[in-house]
Each structure stands twice: as C-alpha cells, then as structure tokens.
Coordinates of C-alpha atoms and ligand atoms in Angstrom, one line a residue:
X13 CA -37.3 47.5 -81.8
X14 CA -35.9 49.9 -79.4
X15 CA -35.3 47.2 -77.0
X16 CA -33.3 45.3 -79.5
X17 CA -31.3 48.2 -80.1
X18 CA -30.2 48.4 -76.7
X19 CA -29.5 45.0 -76.2
X20 CA -27.1 45.0 -79.1
X21 CA -25.4 48.2 -77.7
X22 CA -25.0 46.3 -74.2
X23 CA -23.4 43.4 -76.1
X24 CA -21.0 45.8 -78.3
X25 CA -20.1 47.3 -74.7
X26 CA -19.2 43.9 -72.8
X27 CA -17.3 42.3 -75.9
X28 CA -15.2 45.5 -77.1
X29 CA -15.5 48.2 -74.8
X30 CA -15.4 47.2 -71.1
X31 CA -14.5 50.7 -69.6
X32 CA -12.4 51.6 -72.5
X33 CA -10.2 48.4 -71.9
X34 CA -9.8 46.4 -75.0
X35 CA -9.3 42.6 -73.7
X36 CA -6.6 41.8 -76.4
X37 CA -4.9 45.1 -75.4
X38 CA -4.4 43.9 -71.6
X39 CA -1.4 41.6 -72.2
X40 CA 0.3 44.3 -74.2
X41 CA -0.1 46.7 -71.6
X42 CA 1.1 44.8 -69.1
X43 CA 4.1 43.6 -71.1
X44 CA 5.0 47.2 -72.2
X45 CA 5.3 48.1 -68.4
X46 CA 7.2 45.2 -67.9
X47 CA 9.7 46.6 -70.6
X48 CA 9.8 49.5 -68.7
X49 CA 10.2 48.9 -65.2
X50 CA 12.0 46.5 -63.3
X51 CA 9.4 44.7 -60.9
X52 CA 11.5 42.2 -59.4
X53 CA 13.3 45.3 -57.9
X54 CA 9.4 46.4 -56.7
X55 CA 9.2 42.9 -55.0
X56 CA 12.8 43.8 -53.3
X57 CA 11.7 47.3 -52.2
X58 CA 8.6 45.9 -50.6
X59 CA 10.7 43.7 -48.8
X60 CA 13.2 46.3 -47.9
X61 CA 10.5 48.6 -46.0
X62 CA 9.9 45.5 -43.7
X63 CA 11.6 46.5 -40.4
X64 CA 14.5 44.4 -39.2
X65 CA 13.7 41.7 -36.3
X66 CA 16.2 40.2 -33.9
X67 CA 15.1 37.3 -32.0
X68 CA 17.4 35.6 -29.1
X69 CA 17.4 31.9 -28.8
X70 CA 19.1 30.8 -25.2
X71 CA 19.3 27.4 -24.1
X72 CA 22.0 24.6 -23.4
X73 CA 23.8 22.9 -26.2
X74 CA 22.1 20.2 -28.0
X75 CA 18.6 21.2 -26.8
X76 CA 17.2 22.1 -30.3
X77 CA 17.7 25.6 -30.7
X78 CA 18.8 25.4 -34.1
X79 CA 16.3 22.8 -34.8
X80 CA 13.6 25.2 -33.8
X81 CA 14.7 27.8 -36.1
X82 CA 15.0 25.7 -39.2
X83 CA 11.7 24.8 -38.6
X84 CA 10.2 28.0 -38.1
X85 CA 11.7 29.7 -40.9
X86 CA 12.2 26.5 -43.2
X87 CA 15.8 27.3 -43.7
X88 CA 18.6 24.6 -43.8
X89 CA 21.0 26.8 -41.5
X90 CA 23.5 24.1 -41.6
X91 CA 24.4 25.3 -44.9
X92 CA 24.7 28.7 -43.9
X93 CA 27.1 28.2 -40.8
X94 CA 27.2 29.1 -37.3
X95 CA 27.3 33.1 -37.9
X96 CA 29.6 35.3 -36.5
X97 CA 30.4 35.7 -32.7
X98 CA 29.1 39.0 -31.0
X99 CA 30.3 38.2 -27.7
X100 CA 32.1 34.7 -26.3
X101 CA 28.7 33.1 -25.7
X102 CA 26.5 34.9 -28.4
X103 CA 26.6 34.6 -32.2
X104 CA 24.4 36.3 -34.7
X105 CA 23.4 34.9 -38.2
X106 CA 20.5 36.0 -40.7
X107 CA 17.8 34.2 -41.9
X108 CA 18.9 34.6 -45.6
X109 CA 17.2 37.0 -47.7
X110 CA 15.1 38.4 -44.7
X111 CA 15.8 41.0 -42.2
X112 CA 15.6 38.5 -39.5
X113 CA 18.7 38.1 -37.3
X114 CA 18.9 35.2 -34.8
X115 CA 21.0 35.6 -31.8
X116 CA 22.0 32.4 -30.6
X117 CA 23.7 31.4 -27.2
X118 CA 26.8 29.5 -27.1
X119 CA 28.5 27.1 -24.4
X120 CA 25.8 26.7 -22.0
X121 CA 26.1 23.2 -21.1
X122 CA 24.4 20.5 -19.0
X123 CA 26.2 19.9 -15.5
X124 CA 28.1 22.7 -15.7
X125 CA 27.9 26.4 -13.6
X126 CA 26.6 28.3 -16.5
X127 CA 26.1 31.4 -14.1
X128 CA 28.9 33.7 -15.7
X129 CA 27.8 32.7 -19.3
X130 CA 24.2 33.6 -18.9
X131 CA 25.1 36.7 -16.9
X132 CA 26.9 37.8 -20.1
X133 CA 23.9 37.2 -22.5
X134 CA 21.8 39.1 -20.3
X135 CA 24.3 41.9 -20.6
X136 CA 24.1 41.6 -24.2
X137 CA 20.5 42.0 -24.5
X138 CA 20.3 44.8 -21.8
X139 CA 23.4 46.8 -23.9
X140 CA 21.8 46.2 -27.1
X141 CA 18.3 47.7 -25.9
X142 CA 19.5 50.5 -24.5
X143 CA 21.5 51.5 -27.5
X144 CA 20.5 54.6 -29.5
X145 CA 21.1 52.0 -32.5
X146 CA 17.7 50.8 -32.5
X147 CA 19.0 48.3 -35.6
X148 CA 20.1 45.8 -32.7
X149 CA 17.3 46.0 -30.7
X150 CA 16.3 42.3 -29.5
X151 CA 12.7 41.9 -29.8
X152 CA 11.8 38.6 -28.0
X153 CA 13.5 35.7 -26.3
X154 CA 13.0 32.3 -26.7
X155 CA 14.4 30.3 -23.8
X156 CA 14.8 26.6 -25.0
X157 CA 15.0 23.7 -22.2
X158 CA 14.7 19.8 -23.1
X159 CA 11.8 17.9 -22.2
X160 CA 14.0 15.6 -20.5
X161 CA 12.6 15.2 -16.9
X162 CA 15.1 17.6 -15.5
X163 CA 14.3 20.8 -13.9
X164 CA 15.1 24.3 -14.8
X165 CA 18.7 25.1 -13.4
X166 CA 18.1 28.1 -10.6
X167 CA 20.4 30.4 -12.8
X168 CA 18.2 30.1 -15.3
X169 CA 15.0 31.0 -14.0
X170 CA 16.9 33.9 -12.7
X171 CA 18.1 35.3 -15.9
X172 CA 14.8 34.5 -17.4
X173 CA 13.1 36.8 -14.9
X174 CA 15.5 39.3 -15.5
X175 CA 15.0 39.3 -19.3
X176 CA 11.2 39.1 -19.3
X177 CA 11.5 42.6 -17.6
X178 CA 13.2 44.0 -20.7
X179 CA 11.6 41.8 -23.8
X180 CA 8.6 39.1 -24.0
X181 CA 10.3 35.5 -23.2
X182 CA 8.4 32.4 -24.3
X183 CA 10.1 29.2 -22.4
X184 CA 10.1 26.6 -25.7
X185 CA 9.9 23.0 -23.9
X186 CA 11.8 21.3 -27.0
X187 CA 11.8 17.5 -28.6
X188 CA 8.5 17.5 -26.3
X189 CA 6.9 13.9 -25.9
X190 CA 3.8 15.3 -24.3
X191 CA 1.5 13.8 -21.8
X192 CA 2.2 13.5 -18.0
X193 CA 5.8 14.0 -17.6
X194 CA 5.4 17.2 -20.1
X195 CA 2.7 18.6 -17.9
X196 CA 4.4 18.0 -14.7
X197 CA 7.4 19.6 -16.1
X198 CA 5.4 22.8 -17.1
X199 CA 3.7 22.8 -13.5
X200 CA 7.2 22.7 -12.1
X201 CA 8.1 26.0 -14.2
X202 CA 5.1 27.5 -13.1
X203 CA 5.9 27.1 -9.6
X204 CA 9.6 28.4 -10.4
X205 CA 7.8 31.7 -11.6
X206 CA 5.7 31.6 -8.2
X207 CA 2.7 30.8 -10.7
X208 CA 3.3 34.6 -12.3
X209 CA 2.1 34.4 -15.5
X210 CA 4.9 32.9 -17.8
X211 CA 4.5 31.6 -21.7
X212 CA 5.7 28.0 -21.9
X213 CA 5.0 26.3 -25.0
X214 CA 6.0 22.5 -25.8
X215 CA 7.4 21.8 -29.0
X216 CA 8.3 18.8 -31.2
X217 CA 10.1 20.6 -34.4
X218 CA 11.1 17.6 -36.3
X219 CA 9.0 14.2 -36.4
X220 CA 11.1 11.8 -33.5
X221 CA 10.9 8.0 -33.1
X222 CA 11.2 7.2 -29.4
X223 CA 11.7 4.0 -27.8
X224 CA 9.4 3.4 -24.7
X225 CA 8.3 0.5 -22.4
X226 CA 5.6 -0.1 -24.8
X227 CA 7.7 -0.4 -27.8
X228 CA 8.3 2.5 -30.7
X229 CA 6.3 5.7 -30.5
X230 CA 6.1 7.9 -33.4
X231 CA 6.1 11.6 -32.1
X232 CA 4.6 14.0 -34.6
X233 CA 5.6 17.6 -34.8
X234 CA 3.6 19.8 -32.7
X235 CA 3.4 23.2 -31.1
X236 CA 5.4 25.3 -33.9
X237 CA 2.3 27.0 -34.6
X238 CA 1.3 28.0 -31.2
X239 CA 5.0 29.4 -30.6
X240 CA 4.6 31.3 -34.1
X241 CA 1.0 32.7 -32.9
X242 CA 2.3 33.4 -29.4
X243 CA 5.4 34.9 -30.7
X244 CA 3.3 37.1 -33.2
X245 CA 1.1 38.3 -30.5
X246 CA 4.2 39.4 -28.1
X247 CA 6.0 41.2 -30.7
X248 CA 5.8 44.8 -31.1
X249 CA 3.5 46.2 -34.2
X250 CA 6.6 47.3 -36.0
X251 CA 8.1 44.0 -36.5
X252 CA 4.9 41.8 -36.5
X253 CA 4.9 42.3 -40.6
X254 CA 8.4 40.8 -40.7
X255 CA 7.7 37.8 -38.9
X256 CA 4.7 37.1 -40.6
X257 CA 6.2 37.2 -43.9
X258 CA 9.1 35.1 -43.2
X259 CA 7.7 32.4 -40.5
X260 CA 6.4 29.2 -42.4
X261 CA 4.2 27.8 -40.1
X262 CA 1.0 30.1 -40.5
X263 CA -0.2 30.8 -43.9
X264 CA -3.2 33.2 -42.5
X265 CA -0.3 35.0 -40.8
X266 CA 1.1 35.9 -44.2
X267 CA -2.4 36.4 -46.0
X268 CA -3.4 39.1 -42.9
X269 CA -0.8 41.6 -44.5
X270 CA -1.8 40.6 -48.1
X271 CA -5.5 41.4 -47.6
X272 CA -4.6 44.5 -46.1
X273 CA -2.5 45.7 -48.9
X274 CA -5.3 44.2 -51.4
X275 CA -7.8 47.1 -49.5
X276 CA -5.1 49.6 -49.9
X277 CA -4.4 49.1 -53.6
X278 CA -8.2 48.7 -54.7
X279 CA -8.6 51.9 -52.7
X280 CA -6.0 53.7 -54.8
X281 CA -7.8 52.3 -58.2
X282 CA -11.3 54.1 -56.5
X283 CA -9.3 57.2 -56.0
X284 CA -7.8 57.5 -59.2
X285 CA -11.3 56.8 -60.8
X286 CA -12.7 60.0 -58.6
X287 CA -10.0 62.3 -60.0
X288 CA -11.0 64.8 -62.3
X289 CA -9.2 63.5 -65.0
X290 CA -10.4 59.7 -64.8
X291 CA -8.3 56.7 -65.6
X292 CA -9.8 56.3 -69.2
X293 CA -7.3 53.7 -70.2
X294 CA -6.3 51.0 -68.3
X295 CA -2.3 51.8 -68.1
X296 CA -2.7 53.3 -64.7
X297 CA -5.1 50.8 -63.3
X298 CA -2.8 47.7 -64.1
X299 CA 0.3 49.5 -62.9
X300 CA -1.6 49.6 -59.4
X301 CA -2.4 46.0 -59.7
X302 CA 1.1 45.0 -60.6
X303 CA 2.5 46.9 -57.6
X304 CA -0.2 45.5 -55.5
X305 CA 0.9 41.8 -56.6
X306 CA 4.7 42.8 -55.8
X307 CA 3.5 43.8 -52.5
X308 CA 1.3 40.9 -51.8
X309 CA 4.7 38.5 -53.1
X310 CA 6.4 40.5 -50.3
X311 CA 3.8 39.9 -47.7
X312 CA 4.1 35.9 -48.3
X313 CA 8.1 36.3 -47.8
X314 CA 9.1 34.8 -51.3
X315 CA 12.5 35.7 -52.1
X316 CA 13.6 37.3 -55.8
X317 CA 16.1 34.6 -55.5
X318 CA 14.1 31.9 -56.2
X319 CA 10.8 33.3 -58.0
X320 CA 10.7 35.2 -61.3
X321 CA 7.7 37.9 -60.9
X322 CA 8.0 39.1 -64.1
X323 CA 7.6 35.3 -65.7
X324 CA 4.4 35.1 -63.6
X325 CA 3.1 38.7 -64.6
X326 CA 3.7 38.2 -68.4
X327 CA 2.2 34.5 -67.9
X328 CA -1.0 35.9 -66.5
X329 CA -1.3 39.4 -67.8
X330 CA -3.3 38.9 -70.7
X331 CA -5.7 35.9 -70.4
X332 CA -6.0 36.1 -66.5
X333 CA -6.9 39.9 -66.4
X334 CA -9.1 39.4 -69.7
X335 CA -11.1 36.7 -67.5
X336 CA -11.6 38.9 -64.4
X337 CA -12.4 42.1 -66.2
X338 CA -14.7 40.1 -68.7
X339 CA -16.4 38.3 -65.5
X340 CA -17.0 41.7 -64.0
X341 CA -18.5 42.7 -67.0
X342 CA -21.2 40.0 -67.5
X343 CA -21.9 40.4 -63.9
X344 CA -21.5 44.3 -63.4
X345 CA -22.9 45.5 -66.1
X346 CA -26.4 44.5 -64.6
X347 CA -25.4 46.7 -61.5
X348 CA -24.4 49.9 -63.2
X349 CA -27.2 52.3 -63.9
X350 CA -25.5 54.6 -66.4
X351 CA -24.2 52.5 -69.1
X352 CA -22.9 55.9 -70.4
X353 CA -20.2 55.9 -68.0
X354 CA -18.9 53.1 -69.3
X355 CA -19.2 54.1 -72.9
X356 CA -17.4 57.0 -72.3
X357 CA -14.4 55.2 -71.3
X358 CA -14.1 56.1 -67.7
X359 CA -13.6 53.8 -65.1
X360 CA -16.1 53.7 -62.5
X361 CA -14.7 54.1 -58.9
X362 CA -16.6 50.9 -57.6
X363 CA -15.8 48.5 -60.8
X364 CA -12.2 49.4 -61.0
X365 CA -11.7 48.9 -57.1
X366 CA -13.6 45.4 -57.5
X367 CA -11.5 44.2 -60.2
X368 CA -8.4 45.1 -58.4
X369 CA -9.6 43.8 -55.5
X370 CA -10.5 40.6 -57.3
X371 CA -7.0 40.1 -58.9
X372 CA -5.4 40.6 -55.3
X373 CA -7.8 38.0 -53.5
X374 CA -7.0 35.7 -56.3
X375 CA -3.5 35.9 -56.1
X376 CA -3.6 35.7 -52.4
X377 CA -5.5 32.6 -52.5
X378 CA -3.1 31.0 -55.1
X379 CA -0.1 32.0 -52.7
X380 CA -1.8 30.4 -49.9
X381 CA -2.4 27.4 -51.5
X382 CA 0.6 26.7 -53.3
X383 CA 3.5 28.0 -51.1
X384 CA 5.7 25.2 -49.8
X385 CA 6.9 24.7 -46.4
X386 CA 10.4 25.9 -47.6
X387 CA 9.2 29.3 -49.0
X388 CA 9.9 28.1 -52.5
X389 CA 7.1 28.5 -55.3
X390 CA 7.1 27.4 -58.7
X391 CA 6.1 30.4 -61.2
X392 CA 4.4 27.9 -63.9
X393 CA 2.0 26.5 -61.5
X394 CA 1.1 29.9 -60.1
X395 CA 0.3 31.0 -63.5
X396 CA -1.7 27.9 -64.0
X397 CA -3.8 28.2 -60.7
X398 CA -4.5 32.0 -61.2
X399 CA -5.9 31.1 -64.9
X400 CA -7.8 28.5 -63.6
X401 CA -9.2 30.5 -60.5
X402 CA -10.0 33.6 -62.7
X403 CA -12.3 31.2 -64.7
X404 CA -14.5 30.3 -61.8
X405 CA -14.1 34.0 -59.9
X406 CA -17.8 35.1 -59.0
X407 CA -17.4 38.8 -59.2
X408 CA -20.7 39.5 -57.3
X409 CA -19.3 37.9 -54.0
X410 CA -16.1 40.1 -54.8
X411 CA -18.1 43.2 -55.2
X412 CA -19.8 42.5 -51.9
X413 CA -16.4 41.8 -50.0
X414 CA -15.0 44.7 -51.4
X415 CA -18.1 46.6 -49.8
X416 CA -17.5 45.1 -46.8
X417 CA -13.7 46.1 -47.0
X418 CA -13.8 49.5 -48.8
X419 CA -14.1 51.7 -45.3
X420 CA -10.8 49.7 -44.0
X421 CA -8.2 51.5 -46.6
X422 CA -6.1 54.3 -45.6
X423 CA -6.4 57.5 -47.9
X424 CA -3.0 58.2 -47.5
X425 CA -1.3 55.1 -48.1
X426 CA -3.8 54.6 -51.2
X427 CA -2.6 58.3 -52.6
X428 CA 0.8 56.9 -52.3
X429 CA 0.2 53.9 -54.1
X430 CA -1.6 56.1 -56.6
X431 CA 1.6 58.4 -57.3
X432 CA 3.8 55.4 -57.2
X433 CA 1.7 54.2 -60.2
X434 CA 1.5 57.1 -62.1
X435 CA 5.5 57.2 -62.1
X436 CA 5.3 53.5 -63.4
X437 CA 3.5 54.3 -66.7
Ligands
GDP30 N1 13.6 14.4 -33.9 C1 13.6 15.8 -33.6 N2 15.3 15.8 -33.3 C2 15.7 16.9 -32.7 C3 14.3 18.2 -32.5 N3 15.2 19.2 -31.7 C4 16.5 18.8 -31.8 N4 16.4 17.5 -32.2 C5 17.9 17.0 -32.4 O1 18.7 17.2 -31.5 C6 20.3 17.3 -32.0 C7 20.4 19.0 -31.4 O2 19.9 19.9 -32.1 P1 20.5 21.2 -32.3 O3 18.9 21.9 -33.0 O4 21.4 21.4 -33.1 O5 20.4 21.8 -30.9 P2 21.0 23.0 -30.3 O6 22.7 22.7 -30.1 O7 20.1 23.5 -29.4 O8 20.9 24.2 -31.5 C8 20.0 17.4 -33.2 O9 20.6 16.0 -33.6 C9 18.8 17.4 -33.9 O10 18.2 16.4 -34.9 C10 13.1 17.7 -32.7 O11 12.2 18.6 -32.6 N5 12.7 16.6 -33.2
MG31 MG1 22.7 25.1 -32.5

C-alpha cells in the first residue's frame, strides 16, 4: 500500500511538478522573456566583447592573397571592394560584421625591384605595433608566395626576417600543386632562413585544374585547415576567440569557446540554486539558458544580419526545453535521494546545471553540424534539429559530462552571468 502511494507521488512529480517547472509553462516563460528583452542585441553584445584582430597579408599581385582571405573567412570580398588605402602600398578592409581587419599589400610585382614598397610596409607594421593605440596592433603576418618554381626574392627574405622579430609570420605557398616541386621550394625557403625555424604552409584555397604532361590534373583544396590551426596557435590569447569565431575552416575551433561558455553558464545555474533563496521557479534558469545560447551563437561567428535568434528561441522554447527537462526527470529522479527537495520546488544545483549543460551541448552539436561554409545558417533547420536531438538526449551521459567539467567553471564569470540573468527577468 505504502509502495503504491510513493509510486503515485513519484508519477505526480515527474509529470506536473518537476522542480516547480510546469512543462506547458516553459514556452510561455520563454516568450515572456523574449517580449521583455531584445536577445538579438545580446548576441550583438557578446560579439562586441570579442577583441579586434588585425592580419597583414603580404605578397605579389596575383599570387592569391584575396582568395586565401575569402576561403578562410568565407566572404566574397570582391563585393566589398578593396578597402581604403592606409599607405600607398597598404590597404585595409574589414571582414564584414566582424572585428577583423585585413591589411593587404598593393603593388608588389614580379620582375620589379620591390625593396622600397617592402620597406614601407615594414615601417607600417612597426609604427602600428609601437603605437599607444592598440586597436591598430597587427597580430600576425601571412606572407604569400606563388608555387610557380621561382625562389623568394632576396628582399622578401629580408623583410620576413624583420617582421618575424615583431610578430609571427607564416609563409603561405599559394596555388600549391604539392609533390616534389613544392617540397623543393619549401627546402629552398628553409635554406633562405639558414634552417632557422620558419612556418611554411602550402595551400590550394580553391580547386584548380592544371594542365600537365600527363593531361589534366584536378587539384583539390588543401592546407587551409593547417593555416587556420597554426595561425590560431601563434595568435596572442586575447584575439584567439575572435579568430576561432570568424574563420570558417574548423568547426572544432568554434566549438571550443562555445563549450567553455556552456560550462560557465551551467555553473551560474548551480550557483543560483545554492543561494539562500533558491530559484524556486524557472525564469532565472531560462534567462541564463537564453544568455548561454546567445553566447554560443556569437562563438560560432553567426551574424545577426543573417540569423534571427528570436525565431530560434520561440521555436524551441516550449517543446525543446520540455523534452530536455522531461528526460532529466525520468533519468535523474532515480539519482536524487531527497524527493522532498523537488517537491518543495527548489532546483537542485546539480540538476539545474545538468539541464543547462545539456541545452548548451545540444545547441553546439546542432550548430556544428548545420553551419554552412559561408557562415550562414537557417533558423528552421536549427529548430527542427534541436527538437529532434532533445528527444534522443541521454541525460545520464550529460550528467557524467557535467561532473567531468564542473570544476572548470570560473566562479566570478558564473556569478557575473547570474547577475546578468537576474536583470533580464
Ligand atoms: N583555382 C585557384 N585559383 C586561385 C587560387 N588562388 C588564386 N587564384 C586565382 O589567381 C588569381 C589571382 O588571385 P587573387 O586572390 O586575386 O590574388 P591577389 O592579387 O594576391 O589578391 C585569381 O584569378 C584567382 O582566381 C587558388 O587557390 N585556386
Ligand atoms: Mg587581392
């Protein structure tokens, strides 16, 4: 008899009173928060927190400098023009909707004495990097040379050596066919640098058909991933997140920061649950989760101009959250010894954090699989994929993952997130 009674109690809890959250009300709560706050602005704000990144791209006209930038950042820069001159032989343009500026050399030509131009470009880097205005600081140099069997000019070697003293340099061998000829070229370059360490990365940014003695050769794209990974490693920590978000070669790099954010936001829920007046109701947890999704969106470099965050949130608010919370209960009810805590309506720190961690993990998974090469993403696809993923989520696994990550959250950052969420509700 007693057993049946407790069984009934459990059933009632899991259906109606899951930590004081009524499933049917989740959608209403999400929508009321969306009415109050402009969360598109939140994505914008998260983007604005990312530091300015400046890259200088030097090389002779026609080697493929613009093509490399287009391929790494997936932008059709032809449409955005060549930028504005900053010196006679150096132009600057922004990667649209991002804090990234590309400095692009102009007028270095094959078969010409380029010494004066190279000197002017070097002076530009030196001046900008010693200026008190750190916004113009140039963080890395991609020095582009064509894989055409020619050697580096002597003055090119000299300027690379000088720039390398100020900032990291990667020699990018452009339109690279690969094979013996490329390897010989790489060895020549190493000799030019007296076998001192120098980064050299052969790249084919866009597929190419080459005529050879054996007929046509289709050369696939290659090397962009190495260029992106090595650049990331060489960049100062302060701008790594910016680079990770806006490059479109490595989804793993984008996810890295999104995973960290998920841990911090889940930590914020854990802190909230431990406070004297625990979050007996869902709004603050939902506000934290919406903030987390805005942050993850920014980590993926997704722009507000081609993405409506509110559409995604209103599309997933009800069914998605209900599915995750519902699954949590089926799964975690077994693990929580004192049912009374839940009956009382207070969110258990672990449970709240696990739910948040699960939502963040699902959103990252969905964005990783849907983000297109051009950085564009479709809201309807996201909603559909999230709702499907929520139905299949394994909460025991999520709990395990959270347990493994929970010591990595920054208390101060999670506290800040919590304060921000309190202002939202
Ligand atoms: N197929 C292919 N063509 C390339 C590649 N890089 C450059 N090109 C071509 O080479 C020409 C010059 O490239 P561009 O990027 O404008 O050179 P830039 O003057 O150094 O900016 C263009 O016609 C490009 O299409 C590449 O990786 N693959
Ligand atoms: Mg160009």
